[in-house]
Short mmCIF file of C-alpha atoms (C1' of nucleotides) in Angstrom, two decimals:
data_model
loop_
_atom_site.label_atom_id
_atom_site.label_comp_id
_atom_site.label_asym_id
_atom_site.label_seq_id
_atom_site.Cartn_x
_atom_site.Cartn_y
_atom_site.Cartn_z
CA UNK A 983 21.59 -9.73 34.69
CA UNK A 984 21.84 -9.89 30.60
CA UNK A 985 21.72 -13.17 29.29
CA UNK A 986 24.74 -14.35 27.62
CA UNK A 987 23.32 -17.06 25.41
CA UNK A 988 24.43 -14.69 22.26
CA UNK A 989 22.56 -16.05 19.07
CA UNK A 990 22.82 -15.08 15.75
CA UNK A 991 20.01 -13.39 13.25
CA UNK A 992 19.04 -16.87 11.93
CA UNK A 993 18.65 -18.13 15.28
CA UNK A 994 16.69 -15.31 16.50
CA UNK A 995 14.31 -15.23 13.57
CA UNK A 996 13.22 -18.75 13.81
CA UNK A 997 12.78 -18.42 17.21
CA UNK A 998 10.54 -15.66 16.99
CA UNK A 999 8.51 -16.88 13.74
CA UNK A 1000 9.45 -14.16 11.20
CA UNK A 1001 12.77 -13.84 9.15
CA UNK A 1002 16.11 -12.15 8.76
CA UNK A 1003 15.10 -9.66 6.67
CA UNK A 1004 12.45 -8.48 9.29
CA UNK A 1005 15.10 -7.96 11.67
CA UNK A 1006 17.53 -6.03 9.57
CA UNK A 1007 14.77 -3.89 8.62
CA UNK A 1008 13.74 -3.17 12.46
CA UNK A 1009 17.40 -2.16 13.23
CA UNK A 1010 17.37 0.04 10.30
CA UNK A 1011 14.14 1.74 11.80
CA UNK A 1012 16.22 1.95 14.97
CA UNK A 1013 13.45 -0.14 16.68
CA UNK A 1014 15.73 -3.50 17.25
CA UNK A 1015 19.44 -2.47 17.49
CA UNK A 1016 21.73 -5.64 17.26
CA UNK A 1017 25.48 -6.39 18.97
CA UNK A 1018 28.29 -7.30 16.84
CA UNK A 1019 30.83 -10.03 17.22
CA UNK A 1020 34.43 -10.19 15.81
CA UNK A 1021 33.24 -10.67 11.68
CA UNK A 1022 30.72 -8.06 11.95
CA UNK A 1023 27.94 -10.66 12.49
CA UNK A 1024 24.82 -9.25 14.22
CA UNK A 1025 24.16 -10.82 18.04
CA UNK A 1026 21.31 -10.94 20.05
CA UNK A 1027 20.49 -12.44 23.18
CA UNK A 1028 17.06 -13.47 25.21
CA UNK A 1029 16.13 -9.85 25.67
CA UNK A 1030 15.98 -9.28 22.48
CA UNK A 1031 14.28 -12.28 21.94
CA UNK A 1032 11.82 -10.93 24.34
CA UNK A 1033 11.74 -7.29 22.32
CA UNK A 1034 11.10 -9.16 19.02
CA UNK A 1035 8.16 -11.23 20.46
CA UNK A 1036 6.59 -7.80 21.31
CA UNK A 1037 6.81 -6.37 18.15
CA UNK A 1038 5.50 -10.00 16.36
CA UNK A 1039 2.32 -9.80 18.56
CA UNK A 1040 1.65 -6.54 17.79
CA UNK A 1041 2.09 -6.41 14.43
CA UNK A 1042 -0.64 -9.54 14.50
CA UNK A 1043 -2.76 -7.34 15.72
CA UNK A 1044 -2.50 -4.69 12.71
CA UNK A 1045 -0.23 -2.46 14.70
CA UNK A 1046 1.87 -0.07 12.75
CA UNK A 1047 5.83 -0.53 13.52
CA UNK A 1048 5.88 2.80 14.68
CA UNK A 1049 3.31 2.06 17.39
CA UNK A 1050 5.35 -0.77 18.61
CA UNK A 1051 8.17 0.93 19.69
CA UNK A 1052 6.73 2.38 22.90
CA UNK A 1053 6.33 -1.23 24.06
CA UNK A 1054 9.91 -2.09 22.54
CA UNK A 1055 11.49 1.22 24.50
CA UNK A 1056 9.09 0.28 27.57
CA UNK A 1057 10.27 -3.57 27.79
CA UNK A 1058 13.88 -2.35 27.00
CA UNK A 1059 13.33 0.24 30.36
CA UNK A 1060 13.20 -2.88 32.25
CA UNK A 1061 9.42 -2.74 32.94
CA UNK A 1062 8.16 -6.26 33.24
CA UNK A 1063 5.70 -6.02 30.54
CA UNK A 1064 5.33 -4.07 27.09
CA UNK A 1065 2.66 -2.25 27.75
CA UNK A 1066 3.60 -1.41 31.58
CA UNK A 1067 3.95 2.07 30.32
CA UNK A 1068 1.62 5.13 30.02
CA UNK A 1069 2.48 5.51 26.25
CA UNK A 1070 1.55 2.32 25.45
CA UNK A 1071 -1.20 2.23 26.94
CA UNK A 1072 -2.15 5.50 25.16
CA UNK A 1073 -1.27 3.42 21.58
CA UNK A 1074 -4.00 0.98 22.82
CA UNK A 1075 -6.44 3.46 23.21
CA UNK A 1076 -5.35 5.25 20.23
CA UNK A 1077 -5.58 1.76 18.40
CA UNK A 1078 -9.00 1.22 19.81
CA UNK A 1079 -10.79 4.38 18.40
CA UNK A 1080 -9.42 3.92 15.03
CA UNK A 1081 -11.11 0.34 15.38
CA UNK A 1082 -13.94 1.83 16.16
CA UNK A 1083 -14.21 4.40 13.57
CA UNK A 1084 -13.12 1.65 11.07
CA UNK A 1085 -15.64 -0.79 12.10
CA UNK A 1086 -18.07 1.69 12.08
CA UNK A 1087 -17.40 2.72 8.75
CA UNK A 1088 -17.39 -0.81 7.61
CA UNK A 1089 -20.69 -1.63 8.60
CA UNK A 1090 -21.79 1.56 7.24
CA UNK A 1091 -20.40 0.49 3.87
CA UNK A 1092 -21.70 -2.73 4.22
CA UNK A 1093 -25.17 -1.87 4.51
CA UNK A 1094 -25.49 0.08 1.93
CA UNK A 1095 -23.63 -1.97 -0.31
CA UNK A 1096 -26.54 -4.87 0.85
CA UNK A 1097 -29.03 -2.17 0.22
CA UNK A 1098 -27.78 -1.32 -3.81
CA UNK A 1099 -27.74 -5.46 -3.98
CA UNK A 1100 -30.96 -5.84 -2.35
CA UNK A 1101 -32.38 -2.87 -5.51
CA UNK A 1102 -30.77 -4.48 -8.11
CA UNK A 1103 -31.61 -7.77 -7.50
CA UNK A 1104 -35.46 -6.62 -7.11
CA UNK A 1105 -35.10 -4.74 -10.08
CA UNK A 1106 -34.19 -7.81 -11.84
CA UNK A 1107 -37.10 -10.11 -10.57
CA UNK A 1108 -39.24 -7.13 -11.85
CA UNK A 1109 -37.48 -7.41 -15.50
CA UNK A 1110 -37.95 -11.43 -15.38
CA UNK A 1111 -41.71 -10.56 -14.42
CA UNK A 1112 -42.04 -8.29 -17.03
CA UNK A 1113 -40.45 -10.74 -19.23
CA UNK A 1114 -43.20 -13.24 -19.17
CA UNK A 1115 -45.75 -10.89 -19.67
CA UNK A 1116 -46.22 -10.79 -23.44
CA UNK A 1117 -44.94 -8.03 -24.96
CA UNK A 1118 -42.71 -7.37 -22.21
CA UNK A 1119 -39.40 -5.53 -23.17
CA UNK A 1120 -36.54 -6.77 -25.19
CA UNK A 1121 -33.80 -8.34 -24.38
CA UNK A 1122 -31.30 -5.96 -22.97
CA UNK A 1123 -28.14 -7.57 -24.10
CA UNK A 1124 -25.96 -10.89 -23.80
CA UNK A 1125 -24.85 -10.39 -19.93
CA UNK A 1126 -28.40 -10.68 -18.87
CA UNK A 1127 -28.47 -13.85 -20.82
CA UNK A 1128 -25.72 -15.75 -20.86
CA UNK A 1129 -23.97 -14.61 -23.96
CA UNK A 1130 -26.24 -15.38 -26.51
CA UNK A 1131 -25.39 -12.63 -29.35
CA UNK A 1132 -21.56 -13.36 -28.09
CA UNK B 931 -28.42 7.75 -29.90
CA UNK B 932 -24.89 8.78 -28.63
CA UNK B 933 -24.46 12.65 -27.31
CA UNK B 934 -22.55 15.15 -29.13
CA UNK B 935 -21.91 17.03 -26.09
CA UNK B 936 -18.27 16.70 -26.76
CA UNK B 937 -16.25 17.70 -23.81
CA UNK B 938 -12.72 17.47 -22.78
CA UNK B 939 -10.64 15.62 -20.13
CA UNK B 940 -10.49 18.79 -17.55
CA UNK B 941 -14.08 19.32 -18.06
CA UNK B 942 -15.13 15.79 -17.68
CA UNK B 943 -12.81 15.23 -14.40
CA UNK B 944 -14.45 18.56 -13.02
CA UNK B 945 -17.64 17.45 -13.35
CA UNK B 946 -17.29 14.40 -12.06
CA UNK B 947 -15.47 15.73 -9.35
CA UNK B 948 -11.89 13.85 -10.22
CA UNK B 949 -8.81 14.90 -11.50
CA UNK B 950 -7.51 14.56 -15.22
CA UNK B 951 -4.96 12.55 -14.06
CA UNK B 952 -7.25 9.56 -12.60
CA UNK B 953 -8.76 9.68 -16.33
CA UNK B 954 -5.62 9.03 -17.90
CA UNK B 955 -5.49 6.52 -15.98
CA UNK B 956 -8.36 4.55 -15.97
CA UNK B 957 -7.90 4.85 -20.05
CA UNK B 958 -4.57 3.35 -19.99
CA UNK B 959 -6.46 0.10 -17.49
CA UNK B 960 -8.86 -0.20 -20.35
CA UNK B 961 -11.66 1.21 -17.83
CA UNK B 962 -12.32 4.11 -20.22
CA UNK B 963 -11.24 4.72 -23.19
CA UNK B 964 -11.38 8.17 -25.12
CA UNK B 965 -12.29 9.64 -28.29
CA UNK B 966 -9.34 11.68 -29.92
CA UNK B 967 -9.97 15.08 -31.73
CA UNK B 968 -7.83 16.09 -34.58
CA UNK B 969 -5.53 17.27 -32.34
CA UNK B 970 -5.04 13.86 -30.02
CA UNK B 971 -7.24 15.60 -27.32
CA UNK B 972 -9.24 12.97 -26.06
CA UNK B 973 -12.57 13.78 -25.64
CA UNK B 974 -15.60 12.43 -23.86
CA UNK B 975 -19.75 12.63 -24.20
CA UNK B 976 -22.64 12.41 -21.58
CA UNK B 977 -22.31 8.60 -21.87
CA UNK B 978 -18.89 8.99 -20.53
CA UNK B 979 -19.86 11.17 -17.80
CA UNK B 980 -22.22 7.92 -16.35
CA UNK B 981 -19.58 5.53 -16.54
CA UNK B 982 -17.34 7.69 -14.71
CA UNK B 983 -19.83 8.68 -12.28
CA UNK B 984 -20.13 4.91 -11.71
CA UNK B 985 -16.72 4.18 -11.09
CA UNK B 986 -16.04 7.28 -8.59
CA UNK B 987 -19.31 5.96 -6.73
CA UNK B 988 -17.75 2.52 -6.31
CA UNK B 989 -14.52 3.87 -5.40
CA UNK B 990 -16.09 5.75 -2.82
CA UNK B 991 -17.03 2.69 -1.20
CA UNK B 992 -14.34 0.88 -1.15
CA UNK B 993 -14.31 -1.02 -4.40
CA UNK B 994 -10.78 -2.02 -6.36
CA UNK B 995 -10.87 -0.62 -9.97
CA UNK B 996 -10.67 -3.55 -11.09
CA UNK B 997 -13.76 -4.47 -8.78
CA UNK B 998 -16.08 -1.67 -10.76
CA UNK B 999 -14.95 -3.00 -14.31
CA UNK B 1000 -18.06 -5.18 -14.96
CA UNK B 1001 -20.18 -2.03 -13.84
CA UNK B 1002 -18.72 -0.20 -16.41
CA UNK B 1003 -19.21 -2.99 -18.96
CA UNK B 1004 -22.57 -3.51 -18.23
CA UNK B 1005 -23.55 0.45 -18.40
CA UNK B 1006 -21.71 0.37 -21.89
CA UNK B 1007 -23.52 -2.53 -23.12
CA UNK B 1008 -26.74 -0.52 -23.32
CA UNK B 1009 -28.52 -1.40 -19.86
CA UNK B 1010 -29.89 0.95 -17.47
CA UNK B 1011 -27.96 0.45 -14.66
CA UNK B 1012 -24.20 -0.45 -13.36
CA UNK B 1013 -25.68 -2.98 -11.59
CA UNK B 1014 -28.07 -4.60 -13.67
CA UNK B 1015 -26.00 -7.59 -14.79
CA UNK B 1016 -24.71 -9.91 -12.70
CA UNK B 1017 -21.38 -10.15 -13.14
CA UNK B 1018 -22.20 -6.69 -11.37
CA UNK B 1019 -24.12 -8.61 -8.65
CA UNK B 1020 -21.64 -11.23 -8.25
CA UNK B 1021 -18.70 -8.07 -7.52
CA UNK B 1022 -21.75 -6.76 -5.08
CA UNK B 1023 -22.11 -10.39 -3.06
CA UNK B 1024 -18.06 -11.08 -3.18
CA UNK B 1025 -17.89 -7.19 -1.61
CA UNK B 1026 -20.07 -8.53 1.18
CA UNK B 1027 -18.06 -11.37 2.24
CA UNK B 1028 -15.34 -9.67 2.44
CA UNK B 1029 -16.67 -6.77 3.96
CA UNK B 1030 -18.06 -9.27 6.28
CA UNK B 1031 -14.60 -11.09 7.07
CA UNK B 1032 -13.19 -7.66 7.46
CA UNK B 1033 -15.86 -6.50 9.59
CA UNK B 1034 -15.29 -9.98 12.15
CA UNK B 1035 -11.66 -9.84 12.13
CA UNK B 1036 -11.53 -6.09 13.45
CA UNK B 1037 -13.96 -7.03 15.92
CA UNK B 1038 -12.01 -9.63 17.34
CA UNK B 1039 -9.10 -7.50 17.14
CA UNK B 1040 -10.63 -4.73 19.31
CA UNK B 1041 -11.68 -7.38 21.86
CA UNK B 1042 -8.37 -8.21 22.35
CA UNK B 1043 -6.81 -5.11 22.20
CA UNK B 1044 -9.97 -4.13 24.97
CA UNK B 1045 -8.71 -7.19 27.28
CA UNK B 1046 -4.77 -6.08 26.86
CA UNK B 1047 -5.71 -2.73 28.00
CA UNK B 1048 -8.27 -3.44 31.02
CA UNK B 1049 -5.08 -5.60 32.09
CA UNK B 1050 -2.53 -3.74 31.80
CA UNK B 1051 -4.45 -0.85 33.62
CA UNK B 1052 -5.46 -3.31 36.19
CA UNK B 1053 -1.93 -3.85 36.97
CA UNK B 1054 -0.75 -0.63 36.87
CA UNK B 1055 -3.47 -0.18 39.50
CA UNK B 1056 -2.38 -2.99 41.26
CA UNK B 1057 1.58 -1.34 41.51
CA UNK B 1058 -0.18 1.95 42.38
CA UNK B 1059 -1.56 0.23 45.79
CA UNK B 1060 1.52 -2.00 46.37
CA UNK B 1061 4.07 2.02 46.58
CA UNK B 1062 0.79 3.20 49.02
CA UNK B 1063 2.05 -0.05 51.48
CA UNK B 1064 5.20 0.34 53.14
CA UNK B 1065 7.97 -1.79 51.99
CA UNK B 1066 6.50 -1.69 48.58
CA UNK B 1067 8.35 -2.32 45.26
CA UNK B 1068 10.98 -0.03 44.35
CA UNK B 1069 10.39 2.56 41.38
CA UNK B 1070 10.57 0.87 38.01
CA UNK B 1071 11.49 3.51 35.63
CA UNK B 1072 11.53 7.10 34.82
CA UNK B 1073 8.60 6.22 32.32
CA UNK B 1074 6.39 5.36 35.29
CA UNK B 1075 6.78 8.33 37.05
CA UNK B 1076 7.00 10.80 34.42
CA UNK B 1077 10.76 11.20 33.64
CA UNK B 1078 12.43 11.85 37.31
CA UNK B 1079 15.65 9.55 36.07
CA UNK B 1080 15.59 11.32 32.57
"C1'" DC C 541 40.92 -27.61 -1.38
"C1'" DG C 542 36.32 -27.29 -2.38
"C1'" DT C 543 31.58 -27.21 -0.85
"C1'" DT C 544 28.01 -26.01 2.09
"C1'" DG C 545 25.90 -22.75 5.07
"C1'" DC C 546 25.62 -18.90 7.52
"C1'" DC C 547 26.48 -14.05 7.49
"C1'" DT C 548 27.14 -9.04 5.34
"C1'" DT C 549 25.50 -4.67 2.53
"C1'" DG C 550 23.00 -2.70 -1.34
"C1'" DA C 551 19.45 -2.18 -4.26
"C1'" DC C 552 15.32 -3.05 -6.79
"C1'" DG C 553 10.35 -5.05 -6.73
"C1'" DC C 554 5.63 -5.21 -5.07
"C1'" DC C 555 0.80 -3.49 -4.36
"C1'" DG C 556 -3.04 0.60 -5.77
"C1'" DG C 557 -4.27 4.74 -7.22
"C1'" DC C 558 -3.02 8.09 -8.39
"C1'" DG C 559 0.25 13.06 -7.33
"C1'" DT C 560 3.57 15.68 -9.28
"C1'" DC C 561 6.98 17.26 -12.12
"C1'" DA C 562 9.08 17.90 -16.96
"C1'" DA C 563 9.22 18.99 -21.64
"C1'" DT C 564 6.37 20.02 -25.38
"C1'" DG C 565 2.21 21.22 -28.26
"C1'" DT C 566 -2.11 23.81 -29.48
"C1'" DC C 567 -5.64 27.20 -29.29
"C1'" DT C 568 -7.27 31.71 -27.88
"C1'" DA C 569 -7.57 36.39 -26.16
"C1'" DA C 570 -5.45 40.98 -25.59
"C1'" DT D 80 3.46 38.80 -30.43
"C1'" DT D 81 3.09 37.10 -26.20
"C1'" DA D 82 1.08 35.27 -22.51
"C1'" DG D 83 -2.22 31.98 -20.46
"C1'" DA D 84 -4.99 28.12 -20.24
"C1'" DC D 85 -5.70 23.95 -21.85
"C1'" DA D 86 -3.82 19.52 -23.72
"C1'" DT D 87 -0.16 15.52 -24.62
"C1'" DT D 88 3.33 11.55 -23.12
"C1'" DG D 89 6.78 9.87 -19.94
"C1'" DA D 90 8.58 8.92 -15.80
"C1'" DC D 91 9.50 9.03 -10.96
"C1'" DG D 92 7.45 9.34 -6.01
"C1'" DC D 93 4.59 7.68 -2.22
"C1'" DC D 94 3.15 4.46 1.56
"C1'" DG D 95 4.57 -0.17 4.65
"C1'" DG D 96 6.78 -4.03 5.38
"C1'" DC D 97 9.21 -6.53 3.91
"C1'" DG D 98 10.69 -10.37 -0.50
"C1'" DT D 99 14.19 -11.36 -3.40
"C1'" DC D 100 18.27 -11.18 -5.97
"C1'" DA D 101 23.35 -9.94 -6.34
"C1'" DA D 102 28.03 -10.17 -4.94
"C1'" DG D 103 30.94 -11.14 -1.59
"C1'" DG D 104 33.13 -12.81 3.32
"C1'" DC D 105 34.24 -16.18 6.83
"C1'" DA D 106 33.91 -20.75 9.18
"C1'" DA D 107 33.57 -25.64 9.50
"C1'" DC D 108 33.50 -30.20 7.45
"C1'" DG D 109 34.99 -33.90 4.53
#
DNA sequence: CGTTGCCTTGACGCCGGCGTCAATGTCTAA
DNA sequence: TTAGACATTGACGCCGGCGTCAAGGCAACG
């Protein structure tokens, strides 16, 4: 059933796009335990290859480490697909509302940010206006013109 | 010109709703520097209190320190607003962008995150019908059917 | 026999914006 | 006098996901 094609962590990491310190650090989270041979060297075969690719795509996505290990433990259950399994199908959802609320409070930001620009740059016009007028008001200082008392 | 209202780090952070420690540090970035009493109390006037009030505003939405540091120059160089200069402006319209790229990415994010899901359900569906048929697949895991093989 | 190349563990660095001690000083009220 | 409430500087901790360096081991090749 297991393959036997046994590679070792360089292998595996250019395989799978990402490096050999990523995968020491997912064993040490206990996400992406590793074989041993004879000197101690770490071994991994297609499963794992298969394991890894999961946790890559994910973490594309923005997915926390943590939330990738229900589709790591689900794959590693011998379901056919990562997210065959209830609980991570309850990370997507889980993943999808804090989209949501972070989108939401994007565009909240966003427009309002807009809005301030959108004052200041009117109140501006209304200075340069003013400006023309004679007697307008003085100069304010050298950022609104280019450094001249620098 | 300049208050006398003299006040003191704990009062200033209080009443600008921060903590003494934030003060500190924005003195020791350069944001805002202090006054020292004979005693090397650092203390801190009305003027103070706007420039600070600026900075926790732009924090608020998302800006870098580093991000509100022409506001704060341009309120200390006399003019009425944070926002009246356009270095300020120029912070404002770069915020956008990336508020904008931010805003897109996520978006396409939750699409795909939307499509994994509607899938993966879909196909847990479709293995729900296929055990109703006789002869269907065998049982795939303890995680599928709520821990039988546990 | 030396060099290259892969592997090992361990440990510190990074980013941002502070939180949280620790040790010490100063002023004030009871 | 003593306690309490304020202040000071210095330094380490945190979060996440590694990057990067250090010091060493083992194998194969010329």
């Amino acid at each position: 059933m297991s393959n036997v094609g046994g590679m070792r962590i360089g292998e595996l990491a250019k395989r799978a796009g990402t490096t050999t310190r990523a995968l020491r650090y997912y064993e040490a989270r206990g996400l992406l335990p590793a074989q041993r041979d004879g000197n101690g060297h770490r071994t991994y075969d297609e499963s794992d290859l298969r394991l890894l690719r999961q946790i890559r795509t994910l973490q594309d996505f923005g997915f926390g480490l943590e939330e990738t290990r229900p589709f790591v433990e689900c794959l590693r259950a011998g379901h056919p697909a990562g997210d065959s399994c209830p609980a991570s199908l309850a990370v997507y959802r889980a993943k999808l509302d804090e989209l949501d609320g972070l989108i939401g409070q994007l565009r909240s930001v966003r427009e309002q940010v807009a809005a301030q620009l959108a004052r200041a740059e009117e109140a501006r016009a209304a200075l340069a206006a003013g400006a023309e007028v004679p007697g307008g008001p003085e100069p304010v200082c050298e950022m609104t013109h280019g450094g001249v008392f620098e």
